[in-house]
Coordinates of C-alpha atoms and ligand atoms in Angstrom, one line a residue:
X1 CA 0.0 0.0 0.0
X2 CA 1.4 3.3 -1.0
X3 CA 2.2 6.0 1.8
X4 CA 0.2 8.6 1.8
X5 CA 1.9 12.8 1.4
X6 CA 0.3 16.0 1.1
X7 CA 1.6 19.5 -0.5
X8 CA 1.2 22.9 -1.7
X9 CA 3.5 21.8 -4.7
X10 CA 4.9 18.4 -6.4
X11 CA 7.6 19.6 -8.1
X12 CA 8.9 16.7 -10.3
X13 CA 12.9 16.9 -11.5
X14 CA 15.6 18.3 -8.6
X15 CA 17.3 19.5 -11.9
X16 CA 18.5 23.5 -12.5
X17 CA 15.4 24.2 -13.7
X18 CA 13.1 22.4 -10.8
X19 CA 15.4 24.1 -8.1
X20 CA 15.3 27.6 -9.1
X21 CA 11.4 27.0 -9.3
X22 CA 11.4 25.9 -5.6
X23 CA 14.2 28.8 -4.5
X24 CA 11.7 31.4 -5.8
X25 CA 8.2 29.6 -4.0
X26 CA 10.1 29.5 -1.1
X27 CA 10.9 32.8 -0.4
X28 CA 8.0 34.5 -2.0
X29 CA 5.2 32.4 -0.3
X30 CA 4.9 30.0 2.9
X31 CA 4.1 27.3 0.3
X32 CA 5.0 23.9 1.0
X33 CA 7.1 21.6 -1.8
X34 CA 7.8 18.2 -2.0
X35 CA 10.5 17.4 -4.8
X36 CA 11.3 14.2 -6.4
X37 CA 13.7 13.0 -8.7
X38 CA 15.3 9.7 -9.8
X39 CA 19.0 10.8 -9.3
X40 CA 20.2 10.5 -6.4
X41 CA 21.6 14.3 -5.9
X42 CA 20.1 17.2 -7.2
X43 CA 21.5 19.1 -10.4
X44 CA 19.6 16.9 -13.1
X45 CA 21.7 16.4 -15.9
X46 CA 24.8 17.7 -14.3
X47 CA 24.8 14.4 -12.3
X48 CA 26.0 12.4 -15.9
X49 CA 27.8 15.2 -17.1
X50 CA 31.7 14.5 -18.5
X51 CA 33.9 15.1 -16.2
X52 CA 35.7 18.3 -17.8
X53 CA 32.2 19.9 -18.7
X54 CA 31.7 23.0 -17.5
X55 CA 28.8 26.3 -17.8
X56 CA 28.7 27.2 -21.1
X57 CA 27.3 31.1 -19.6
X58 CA 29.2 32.8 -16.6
X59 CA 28.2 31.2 -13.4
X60 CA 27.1 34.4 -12.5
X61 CA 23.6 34.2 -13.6
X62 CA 23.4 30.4 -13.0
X63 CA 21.5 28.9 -10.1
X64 CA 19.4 29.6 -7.8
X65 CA 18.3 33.5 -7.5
X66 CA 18.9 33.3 -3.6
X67 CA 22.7 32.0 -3.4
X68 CA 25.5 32.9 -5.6
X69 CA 27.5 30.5 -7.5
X70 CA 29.9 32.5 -9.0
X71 CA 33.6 33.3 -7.6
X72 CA 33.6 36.5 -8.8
X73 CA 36.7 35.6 -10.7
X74 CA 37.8 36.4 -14.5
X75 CA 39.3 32.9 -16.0
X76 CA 43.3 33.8 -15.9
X77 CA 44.2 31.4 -18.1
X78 CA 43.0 29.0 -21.1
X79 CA 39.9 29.6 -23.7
X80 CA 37.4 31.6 -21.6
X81 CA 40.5 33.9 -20.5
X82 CA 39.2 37.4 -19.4
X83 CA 35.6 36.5 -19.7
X84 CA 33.8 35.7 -16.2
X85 CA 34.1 32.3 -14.2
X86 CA 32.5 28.8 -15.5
X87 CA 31.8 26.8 -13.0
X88 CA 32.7 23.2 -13.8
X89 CA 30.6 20.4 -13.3
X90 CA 31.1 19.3 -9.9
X91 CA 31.1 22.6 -8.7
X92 CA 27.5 23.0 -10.1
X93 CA 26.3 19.4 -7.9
X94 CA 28.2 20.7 -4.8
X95 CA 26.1 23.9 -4.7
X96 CA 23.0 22.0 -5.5
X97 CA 23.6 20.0 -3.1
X98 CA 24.6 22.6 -0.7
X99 CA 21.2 24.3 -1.6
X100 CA 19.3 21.6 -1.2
X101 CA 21.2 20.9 2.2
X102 CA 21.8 23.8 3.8
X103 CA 18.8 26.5 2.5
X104 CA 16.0 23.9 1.2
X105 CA 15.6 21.0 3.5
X106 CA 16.2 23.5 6.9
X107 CA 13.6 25.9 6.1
X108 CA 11.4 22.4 7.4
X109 CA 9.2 23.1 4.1
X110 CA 10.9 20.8 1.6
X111 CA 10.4 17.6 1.0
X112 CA 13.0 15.8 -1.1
X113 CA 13.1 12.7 -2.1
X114 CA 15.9 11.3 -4.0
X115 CA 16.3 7.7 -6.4
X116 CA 11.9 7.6 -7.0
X117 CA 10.8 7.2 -10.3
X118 CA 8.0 9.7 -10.9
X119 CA 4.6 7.4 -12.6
X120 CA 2.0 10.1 -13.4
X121 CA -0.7 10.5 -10.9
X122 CA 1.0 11.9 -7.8
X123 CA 2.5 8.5 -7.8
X124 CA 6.2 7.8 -7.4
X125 CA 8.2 4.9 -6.7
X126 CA 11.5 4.2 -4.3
X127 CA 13.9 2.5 -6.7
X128 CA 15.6 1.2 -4.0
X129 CA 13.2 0.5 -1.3
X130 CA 10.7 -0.1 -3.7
X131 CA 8.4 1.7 -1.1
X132 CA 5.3 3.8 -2.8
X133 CA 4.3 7.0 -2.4
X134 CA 0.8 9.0 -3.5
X135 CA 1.1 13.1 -3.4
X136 CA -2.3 14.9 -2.8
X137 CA -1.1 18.4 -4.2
X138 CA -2.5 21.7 -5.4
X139 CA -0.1 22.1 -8.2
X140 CA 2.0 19.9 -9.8
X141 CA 5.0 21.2 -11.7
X142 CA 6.4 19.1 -14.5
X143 CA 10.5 20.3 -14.4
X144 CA 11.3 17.3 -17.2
X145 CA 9.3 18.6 -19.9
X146 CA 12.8 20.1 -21.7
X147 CA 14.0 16.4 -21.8
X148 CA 17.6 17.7 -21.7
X149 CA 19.6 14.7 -23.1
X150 CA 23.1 14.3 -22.6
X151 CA 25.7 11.7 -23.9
X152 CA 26.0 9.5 -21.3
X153 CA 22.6 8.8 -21.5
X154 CA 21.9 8.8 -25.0
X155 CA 21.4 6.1 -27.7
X156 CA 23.1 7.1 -30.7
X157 CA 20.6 6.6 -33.8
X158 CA 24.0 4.6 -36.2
X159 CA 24.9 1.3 -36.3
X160 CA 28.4 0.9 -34.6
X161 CA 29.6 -2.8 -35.6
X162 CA 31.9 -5.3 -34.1
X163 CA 35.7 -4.3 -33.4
X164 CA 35.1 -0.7 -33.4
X165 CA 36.0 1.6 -30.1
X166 CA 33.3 4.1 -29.3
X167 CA 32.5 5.8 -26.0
X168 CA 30.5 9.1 -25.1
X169 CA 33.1 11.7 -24.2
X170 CA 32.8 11.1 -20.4
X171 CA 35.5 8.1 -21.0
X172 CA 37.6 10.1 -23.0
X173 CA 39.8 10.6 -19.6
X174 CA 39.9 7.1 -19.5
X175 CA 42.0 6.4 -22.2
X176 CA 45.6 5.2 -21.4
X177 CA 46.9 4.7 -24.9
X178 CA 47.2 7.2 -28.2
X179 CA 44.4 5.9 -30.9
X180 CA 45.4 6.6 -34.6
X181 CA 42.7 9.0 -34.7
X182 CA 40.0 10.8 -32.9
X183 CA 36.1 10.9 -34.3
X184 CA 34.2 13.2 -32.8
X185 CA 30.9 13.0 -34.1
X186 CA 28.6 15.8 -33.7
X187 CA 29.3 19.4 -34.4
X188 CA 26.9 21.1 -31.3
X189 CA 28.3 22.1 -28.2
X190 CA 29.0 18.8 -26.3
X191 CA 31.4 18.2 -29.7
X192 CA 32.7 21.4 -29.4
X193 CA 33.7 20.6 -25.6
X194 CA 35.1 17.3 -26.9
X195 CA 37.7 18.9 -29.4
X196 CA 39.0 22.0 -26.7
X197 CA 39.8 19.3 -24.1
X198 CA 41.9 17.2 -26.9
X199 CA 43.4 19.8 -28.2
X200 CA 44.2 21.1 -24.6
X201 CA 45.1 18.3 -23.4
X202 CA 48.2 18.3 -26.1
X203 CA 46.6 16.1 -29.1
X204 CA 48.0 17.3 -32.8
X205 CA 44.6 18.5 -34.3
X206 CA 46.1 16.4 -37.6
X207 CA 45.0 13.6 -35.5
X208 CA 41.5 14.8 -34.6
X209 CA 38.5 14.6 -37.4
X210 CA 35.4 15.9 -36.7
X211 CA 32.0 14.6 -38.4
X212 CA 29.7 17.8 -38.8
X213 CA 26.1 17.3 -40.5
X214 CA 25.1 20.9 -40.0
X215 CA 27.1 23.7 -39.1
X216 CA 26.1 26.2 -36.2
X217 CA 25.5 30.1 -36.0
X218 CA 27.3 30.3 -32.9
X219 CA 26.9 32.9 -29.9
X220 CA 30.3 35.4 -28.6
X221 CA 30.6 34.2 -24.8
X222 CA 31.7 37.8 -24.4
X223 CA 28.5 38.7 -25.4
X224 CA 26.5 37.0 -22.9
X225 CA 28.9 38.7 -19.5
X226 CA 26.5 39.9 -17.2
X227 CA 28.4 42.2 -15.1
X228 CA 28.9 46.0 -15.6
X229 CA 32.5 46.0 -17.3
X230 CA 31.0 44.2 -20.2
X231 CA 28.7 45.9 -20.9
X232 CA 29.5 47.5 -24.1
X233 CA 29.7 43.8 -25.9
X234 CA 26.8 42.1 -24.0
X235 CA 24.6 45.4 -24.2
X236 CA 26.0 46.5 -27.1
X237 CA 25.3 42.6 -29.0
X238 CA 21.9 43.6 -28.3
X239 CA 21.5 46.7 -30.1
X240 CA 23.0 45.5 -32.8
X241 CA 21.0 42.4 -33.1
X242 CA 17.6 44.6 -33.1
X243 CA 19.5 47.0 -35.8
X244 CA 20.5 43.7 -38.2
X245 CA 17.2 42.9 -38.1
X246 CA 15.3 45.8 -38.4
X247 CA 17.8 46.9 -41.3
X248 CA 17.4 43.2 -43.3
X249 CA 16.3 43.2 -46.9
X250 CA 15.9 39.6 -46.5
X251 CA 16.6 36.2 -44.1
X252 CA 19.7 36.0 -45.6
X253 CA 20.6 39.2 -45.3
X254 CA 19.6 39.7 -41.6
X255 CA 22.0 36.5 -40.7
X256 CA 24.6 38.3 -42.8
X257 CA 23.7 41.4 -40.8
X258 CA 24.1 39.7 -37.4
X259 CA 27.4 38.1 -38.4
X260 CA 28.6 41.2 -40.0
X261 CA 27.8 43.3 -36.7
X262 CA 29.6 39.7 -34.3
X263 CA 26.5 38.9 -32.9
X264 CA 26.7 35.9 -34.3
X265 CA 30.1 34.0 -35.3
X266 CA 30.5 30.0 -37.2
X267 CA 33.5 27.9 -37.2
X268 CA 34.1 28.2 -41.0
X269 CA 33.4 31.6 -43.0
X270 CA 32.7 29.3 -45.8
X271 CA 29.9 26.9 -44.9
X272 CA 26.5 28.6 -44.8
X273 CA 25.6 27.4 -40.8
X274 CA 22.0 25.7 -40.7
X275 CA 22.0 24.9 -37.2
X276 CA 21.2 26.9 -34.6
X277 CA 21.2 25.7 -31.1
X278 CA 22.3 29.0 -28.9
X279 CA 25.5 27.0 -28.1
X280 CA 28.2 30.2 -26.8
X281 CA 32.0 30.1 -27.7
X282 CA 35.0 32.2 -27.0
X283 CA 37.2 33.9 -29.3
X284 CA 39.8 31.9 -28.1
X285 CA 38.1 28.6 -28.5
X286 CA 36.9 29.6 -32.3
X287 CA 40.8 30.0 -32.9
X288 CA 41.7 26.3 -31.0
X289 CA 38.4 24.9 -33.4
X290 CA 39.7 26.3 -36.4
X291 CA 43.5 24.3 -36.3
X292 CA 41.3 21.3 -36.9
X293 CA 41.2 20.5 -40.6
X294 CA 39.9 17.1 -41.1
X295 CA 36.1 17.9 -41.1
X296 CA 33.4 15.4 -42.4
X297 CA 30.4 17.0 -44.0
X298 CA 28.7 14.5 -45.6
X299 CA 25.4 14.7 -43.4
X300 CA 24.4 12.3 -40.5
X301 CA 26.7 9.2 -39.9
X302 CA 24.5 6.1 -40.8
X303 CA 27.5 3.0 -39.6
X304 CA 30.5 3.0 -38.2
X305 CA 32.7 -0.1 -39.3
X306 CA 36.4 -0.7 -38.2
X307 CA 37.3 0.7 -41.3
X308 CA 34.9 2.4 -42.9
X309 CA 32.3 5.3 -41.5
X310 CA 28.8 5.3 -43.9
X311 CA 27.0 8.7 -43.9
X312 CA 23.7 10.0 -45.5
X313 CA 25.8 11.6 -48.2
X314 CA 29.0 9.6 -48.7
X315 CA 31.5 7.6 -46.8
X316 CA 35.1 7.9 -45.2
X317 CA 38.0 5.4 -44.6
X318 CA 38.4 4.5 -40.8
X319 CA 40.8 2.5 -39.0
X320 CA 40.6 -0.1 -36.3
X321 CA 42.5 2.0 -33.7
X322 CA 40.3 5.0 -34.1
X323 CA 38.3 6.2 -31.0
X324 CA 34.8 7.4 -32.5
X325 CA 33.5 9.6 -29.6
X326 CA 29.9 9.7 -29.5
X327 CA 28.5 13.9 -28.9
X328 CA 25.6 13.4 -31.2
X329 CA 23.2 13.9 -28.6
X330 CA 21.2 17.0 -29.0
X331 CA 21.0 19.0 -24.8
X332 CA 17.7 20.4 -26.0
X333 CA 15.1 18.3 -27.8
X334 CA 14.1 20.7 -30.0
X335 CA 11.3 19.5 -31.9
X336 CA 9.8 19.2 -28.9
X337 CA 6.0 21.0 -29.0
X338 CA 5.7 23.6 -26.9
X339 CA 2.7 23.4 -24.5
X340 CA 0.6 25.8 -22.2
X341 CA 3.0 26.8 -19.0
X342 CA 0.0 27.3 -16.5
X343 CA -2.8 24.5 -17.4
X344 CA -5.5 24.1 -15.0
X345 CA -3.4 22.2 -11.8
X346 CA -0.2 21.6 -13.4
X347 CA 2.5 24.1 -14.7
X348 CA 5.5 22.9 -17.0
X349 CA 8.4 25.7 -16.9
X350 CA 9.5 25.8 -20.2
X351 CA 11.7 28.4 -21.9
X352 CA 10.3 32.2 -21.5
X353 CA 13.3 34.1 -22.1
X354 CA 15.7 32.8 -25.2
X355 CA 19.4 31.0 -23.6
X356 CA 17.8 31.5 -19.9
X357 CA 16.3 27.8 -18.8
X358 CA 16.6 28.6 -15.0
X359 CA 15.9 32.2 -15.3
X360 CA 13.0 31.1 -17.1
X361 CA 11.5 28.7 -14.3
X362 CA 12.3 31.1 -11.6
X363 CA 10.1 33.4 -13.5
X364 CA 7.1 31.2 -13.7
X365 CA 7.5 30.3 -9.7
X366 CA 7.2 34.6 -9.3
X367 CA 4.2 34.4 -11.6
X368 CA 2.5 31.8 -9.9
X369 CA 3.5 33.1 -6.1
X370 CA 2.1 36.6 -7.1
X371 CA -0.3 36.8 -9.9
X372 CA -4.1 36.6 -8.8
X373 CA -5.3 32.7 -9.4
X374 CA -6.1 33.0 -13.5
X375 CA -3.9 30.5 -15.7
X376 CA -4.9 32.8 -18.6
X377 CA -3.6 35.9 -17.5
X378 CA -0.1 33.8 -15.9
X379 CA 0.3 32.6 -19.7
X380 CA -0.2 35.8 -21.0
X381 CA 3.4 36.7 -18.9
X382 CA 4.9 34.4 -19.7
X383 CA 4.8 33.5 -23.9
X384 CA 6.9 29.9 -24.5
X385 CA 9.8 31.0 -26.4
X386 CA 10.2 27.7 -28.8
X387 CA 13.3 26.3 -28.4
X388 CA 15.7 26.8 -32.1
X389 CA 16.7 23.9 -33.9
X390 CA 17.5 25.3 -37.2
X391 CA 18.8 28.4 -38.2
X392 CA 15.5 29.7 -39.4
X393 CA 13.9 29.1 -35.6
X394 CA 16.4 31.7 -34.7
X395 CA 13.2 34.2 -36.0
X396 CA 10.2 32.7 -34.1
X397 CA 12.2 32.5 -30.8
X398 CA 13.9 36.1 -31.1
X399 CA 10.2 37.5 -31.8
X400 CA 8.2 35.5 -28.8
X401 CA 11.7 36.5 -26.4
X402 CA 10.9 40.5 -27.5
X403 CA 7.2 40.0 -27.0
X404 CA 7.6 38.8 -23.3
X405 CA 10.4 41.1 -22.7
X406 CA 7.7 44.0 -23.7
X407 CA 5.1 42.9 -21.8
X408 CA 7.3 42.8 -18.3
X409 CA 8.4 46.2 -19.2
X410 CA 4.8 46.9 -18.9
X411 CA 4.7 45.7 -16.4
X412 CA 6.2 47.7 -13.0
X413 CA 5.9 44.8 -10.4
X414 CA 8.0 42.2 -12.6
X415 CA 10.5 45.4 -13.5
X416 CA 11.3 45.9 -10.4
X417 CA 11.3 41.6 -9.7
X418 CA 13.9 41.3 -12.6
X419 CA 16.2 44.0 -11.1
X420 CA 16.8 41.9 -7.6
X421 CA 16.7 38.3 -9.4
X422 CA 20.4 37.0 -9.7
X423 CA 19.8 34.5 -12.4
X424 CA 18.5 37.9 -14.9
X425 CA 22.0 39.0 -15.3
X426 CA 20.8 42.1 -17.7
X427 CA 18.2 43.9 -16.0
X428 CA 19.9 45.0 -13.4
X429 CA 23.2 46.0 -15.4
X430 CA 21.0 48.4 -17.7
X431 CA 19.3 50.2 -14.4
X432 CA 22.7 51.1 -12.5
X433 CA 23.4 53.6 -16.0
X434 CA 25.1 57.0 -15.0
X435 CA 23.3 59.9 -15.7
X436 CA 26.8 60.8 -17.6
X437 CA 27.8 57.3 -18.7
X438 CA 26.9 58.7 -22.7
X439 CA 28.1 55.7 -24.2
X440 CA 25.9 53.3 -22.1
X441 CA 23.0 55.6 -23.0
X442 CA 23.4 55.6 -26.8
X443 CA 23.8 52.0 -27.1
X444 CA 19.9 51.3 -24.8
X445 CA 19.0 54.0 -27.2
X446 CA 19.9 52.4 -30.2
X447 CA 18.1 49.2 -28.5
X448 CA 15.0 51.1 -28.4
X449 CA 14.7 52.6 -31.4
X450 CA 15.2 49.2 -33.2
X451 CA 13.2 46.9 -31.3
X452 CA 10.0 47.6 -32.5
X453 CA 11.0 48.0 -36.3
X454 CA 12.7 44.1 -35.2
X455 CA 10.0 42.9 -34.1
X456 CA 7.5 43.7 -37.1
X457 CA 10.5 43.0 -39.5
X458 CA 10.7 39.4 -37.3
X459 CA 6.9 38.9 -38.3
X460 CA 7.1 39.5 -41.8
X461 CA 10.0 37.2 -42.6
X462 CA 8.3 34.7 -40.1
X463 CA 5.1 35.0 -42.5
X464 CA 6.9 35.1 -45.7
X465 CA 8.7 31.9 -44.4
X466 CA 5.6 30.2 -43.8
X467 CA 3.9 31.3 -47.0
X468 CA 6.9 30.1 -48.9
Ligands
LIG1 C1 26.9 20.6 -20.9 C2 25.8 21.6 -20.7 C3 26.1 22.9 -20.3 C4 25.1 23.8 -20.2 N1 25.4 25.1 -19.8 C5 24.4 26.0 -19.5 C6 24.7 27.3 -19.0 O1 25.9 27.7 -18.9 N2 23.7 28.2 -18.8 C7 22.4 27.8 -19.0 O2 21.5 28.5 -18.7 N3 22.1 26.5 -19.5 C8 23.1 25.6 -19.7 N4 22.8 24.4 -20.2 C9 21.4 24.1 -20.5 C10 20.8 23.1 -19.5 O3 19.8 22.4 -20.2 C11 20.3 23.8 -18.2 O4 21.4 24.4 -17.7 C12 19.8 22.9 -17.1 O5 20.7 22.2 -16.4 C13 18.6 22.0 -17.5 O6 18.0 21.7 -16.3 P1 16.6 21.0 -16.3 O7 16.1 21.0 -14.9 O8 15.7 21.6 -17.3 O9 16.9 19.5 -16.8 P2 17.6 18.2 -16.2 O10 19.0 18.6 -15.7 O11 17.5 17.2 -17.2 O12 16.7 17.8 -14.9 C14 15.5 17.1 -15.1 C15 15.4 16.2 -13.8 O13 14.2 15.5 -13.9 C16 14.4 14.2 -13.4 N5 13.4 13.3 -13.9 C17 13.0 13.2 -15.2 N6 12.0 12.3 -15.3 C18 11.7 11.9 -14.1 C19 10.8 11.0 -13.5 N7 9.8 10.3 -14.2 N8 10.8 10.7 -12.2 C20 11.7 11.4 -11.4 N9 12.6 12.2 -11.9 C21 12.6 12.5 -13.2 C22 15.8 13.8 -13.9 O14 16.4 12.8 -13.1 C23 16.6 15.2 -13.8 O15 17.2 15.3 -12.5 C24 23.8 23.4 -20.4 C25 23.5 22.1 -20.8 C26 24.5 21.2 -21.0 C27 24.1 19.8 -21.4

């Protein structure tokens, strides 16, 4: 028989996203929350992560909004040099696990529990006790929707035959002997993170090749620094992604536009990118990329044999003592459908501002803690931005990102909720202005005076697009 719990909130998944949701109920309302996951630490995917991964965006604005995670360093050394800290992957699970020690389960209104499988129904099983629980709950909040899939747990979609050596890129530290070659497959971020640690780690990039299917408009990490001494390139990016835009003649032309202006940069100036995940890079790690010359572009590997690799469009030679390193999984599933945030009794945090998962479900939790009990007027806050997969997506989420970003502007109780909330690193940056500081001041005012041209330019492509 299963045990019997009660709660204000279920919150399903301890991951980034399901934490910064419970930071924000808990100190807005005296609401209680039991969370439950089937890792055994909070931090979701960062639990399976490789063991050199690190943020992707500063630490800074990563988290929970109530406890930094930052150093308040500037990397010294190595590809993110003079950009702000990353916090690698264990330090990510240490401050979960600090949080969910030291803030969540003393303030006596958190429930955690740990290793349960989650079956639908308030239901959820102990996967080691194999001890049952049912959860009578006024809200339920879905925090696996996003589906965030990482290599480790990931089923590559080729054939891999007998006698060839393939791992995920967690066991690439493993290795105790020089392969001929290394095959990375997959040209996203986890791919990217694959070839910086070779190539740091002393491998001749001759002896790297790298199977791309589509290449990515990429992000500049300096772009994305939320602190005040950066803010002519983060701010800056902005202004002159609203200007590309609203200056276009055409799609091509506004991704020419953006490129042009460094808002966004690729790997090689001569393949048209077709991807576009929001992955960020570093100048210095576009450089490191760019020494690798061996690149496979022959669309989606179909087999792998020991010495030959079968793609959709062609094939390559191979060898037996090749490691093929597996980073084909995608961190976002991006044809994933988007679906109503607040829904009678349950509420699935999904993306509301573009790059900003966390922010995003900190966002909904303020929402729901302060907005008067009306699903309809909670969506209306909080528009899904879709998640991209292909270049063209870059449109629909830019517009639906401007269109919520409008309405909290409208808004004076969430303006002034964005300017104390750690994980919105831009809000905050853009109020502290000097009357004096003149550059600051041109560059918001060259963000206002295109955003609204961007937007209506956004919408017309958008329809041209789908007309086409
Ligand atoms: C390598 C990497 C670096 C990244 N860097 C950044 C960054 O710098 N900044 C940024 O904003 N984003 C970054 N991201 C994006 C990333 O998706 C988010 O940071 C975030 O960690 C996602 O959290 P989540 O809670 O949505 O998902 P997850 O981490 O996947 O958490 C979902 C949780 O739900 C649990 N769960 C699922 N189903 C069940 C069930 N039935 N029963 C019980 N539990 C269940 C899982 O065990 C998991 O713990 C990065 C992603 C990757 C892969």
């Amino acid at each position: 028989m299963s045990k019997s719990l009660s709660s204000d909130y279920l919150i399903i998944g301890s991951g980034a996203m399901g934490m910064a949701f419970a930071d924000t109920l808990l100190t807005e309302t005296k609401a209680n929350i039991i969370i439950v996951d089937r890792f055994a630490k909070p931090g979701g995917h960062w639990n399976v992560a490789y063991p050199f991964v690190t943020l992707h965006q500063p630490s800074t604005f990563y988290g929970v909004s109530s406890r930094e995670l930052s150093q308040g360093l500037k990397d010294q050394v190595g590809l993110n040099k003079g950009l702000n800290d990353l916090a690698s992957g264990q330090d990510v699970l240490r401050y979960y696990d600090d949080v969910m020690r030291h803030q969540f389960l003393p303030s006596g209104r958190v429930q955690y529990f740990p290793m349960c499988d989650y079956k639908g129904g308030g239901k959820f099983k102990n996967k080691l006790s194999g001890e049952t629980f049912e959860v009578s709950y006024k809200k339920l909040v879905d925090c696996t929707y996003l589906k965030t899939h990482v290599p480790s747990t990931h089923t590559p979609n080729f054939e891999i035959t007998e006698g060839v050596t393939f791992m995920p890129l967690n066991d690439l530290p493993k290795l105790t002997q020089a392969p001929d070659m290394f095959n990375v497959i997959g040209g996203g971020k986890t791919g990217i993170d694959a070839l910086l640690w070779l190539l740091e780690m002393g491998v001749n990039p001759d002896k790297i090749q790298w199977v791309i299917s589509r290449d990515a408009w990429l992000l500049d990490r300096q772009n994305t620094q939320p602190t005040a001494e950066f803010f002519s390139s983060t701010m800056g990016a902005q202004a002159a992604q609203f200007e590309s835009i609203a200056n276009a003649e055409s799609v091509e032309d506004m991704f020419d536009r953006l490129e042009a202006s460094g808002y966004f940069v690729r790997i090689d100036k001569n393949v048209r990118p077709e991807m576009f995940h929001g992955a960020t890079i570093s100048q210095a790690e576009l450089i490191a990329l760019r020494q690798i010359k061996n690149i496979v572009r022959l669309g989606h590997v179909t087999k792998i044999e020991p010495h030959l690799i079968t793609l959709k469009k062609g094939s390559v030679p191979s060898t037996p003592g090749t490691v093929h390193i597996d980073c084909s999984a995608s961190a976002l599933k991006a044809d994933l459908k988007p679906t109503l945030i607040f829904d009678s009794d349950v509420i699935t945090p999904q993306m509301v501002r573009s790059y900003q998962p966390i922010f995003s479900a900190s966002l909904i939790a303020h929402v729901e803690a302060t907005f008067p009990d009306d699903n309809t007027k909670k969506n209306d806050v909080c528009g899904v931005v879709p998640l991209p997969n292909a270049d063209m997506d870059y449109m629909k989420m830019t517009a639906a990102n401007m269109m919520n970003q409008y309405k909290w502007s409208q808004n004076s109780e969430i303006s002034n909720w964005l300017l104390n909330n750690r994980l919105d690193g831009f809000s905050k940056m853009v109020s502290e202005i000097g009357a004096d500081e003149t550059e600051k001041r041109a560059i918001m005012k060259r963000l206002r005076n295109n955003a609204m041209p961007a937007v209506m330019k956004l919408q017309n492509f958008i329809a041209q697009a789908g007309a086409g």
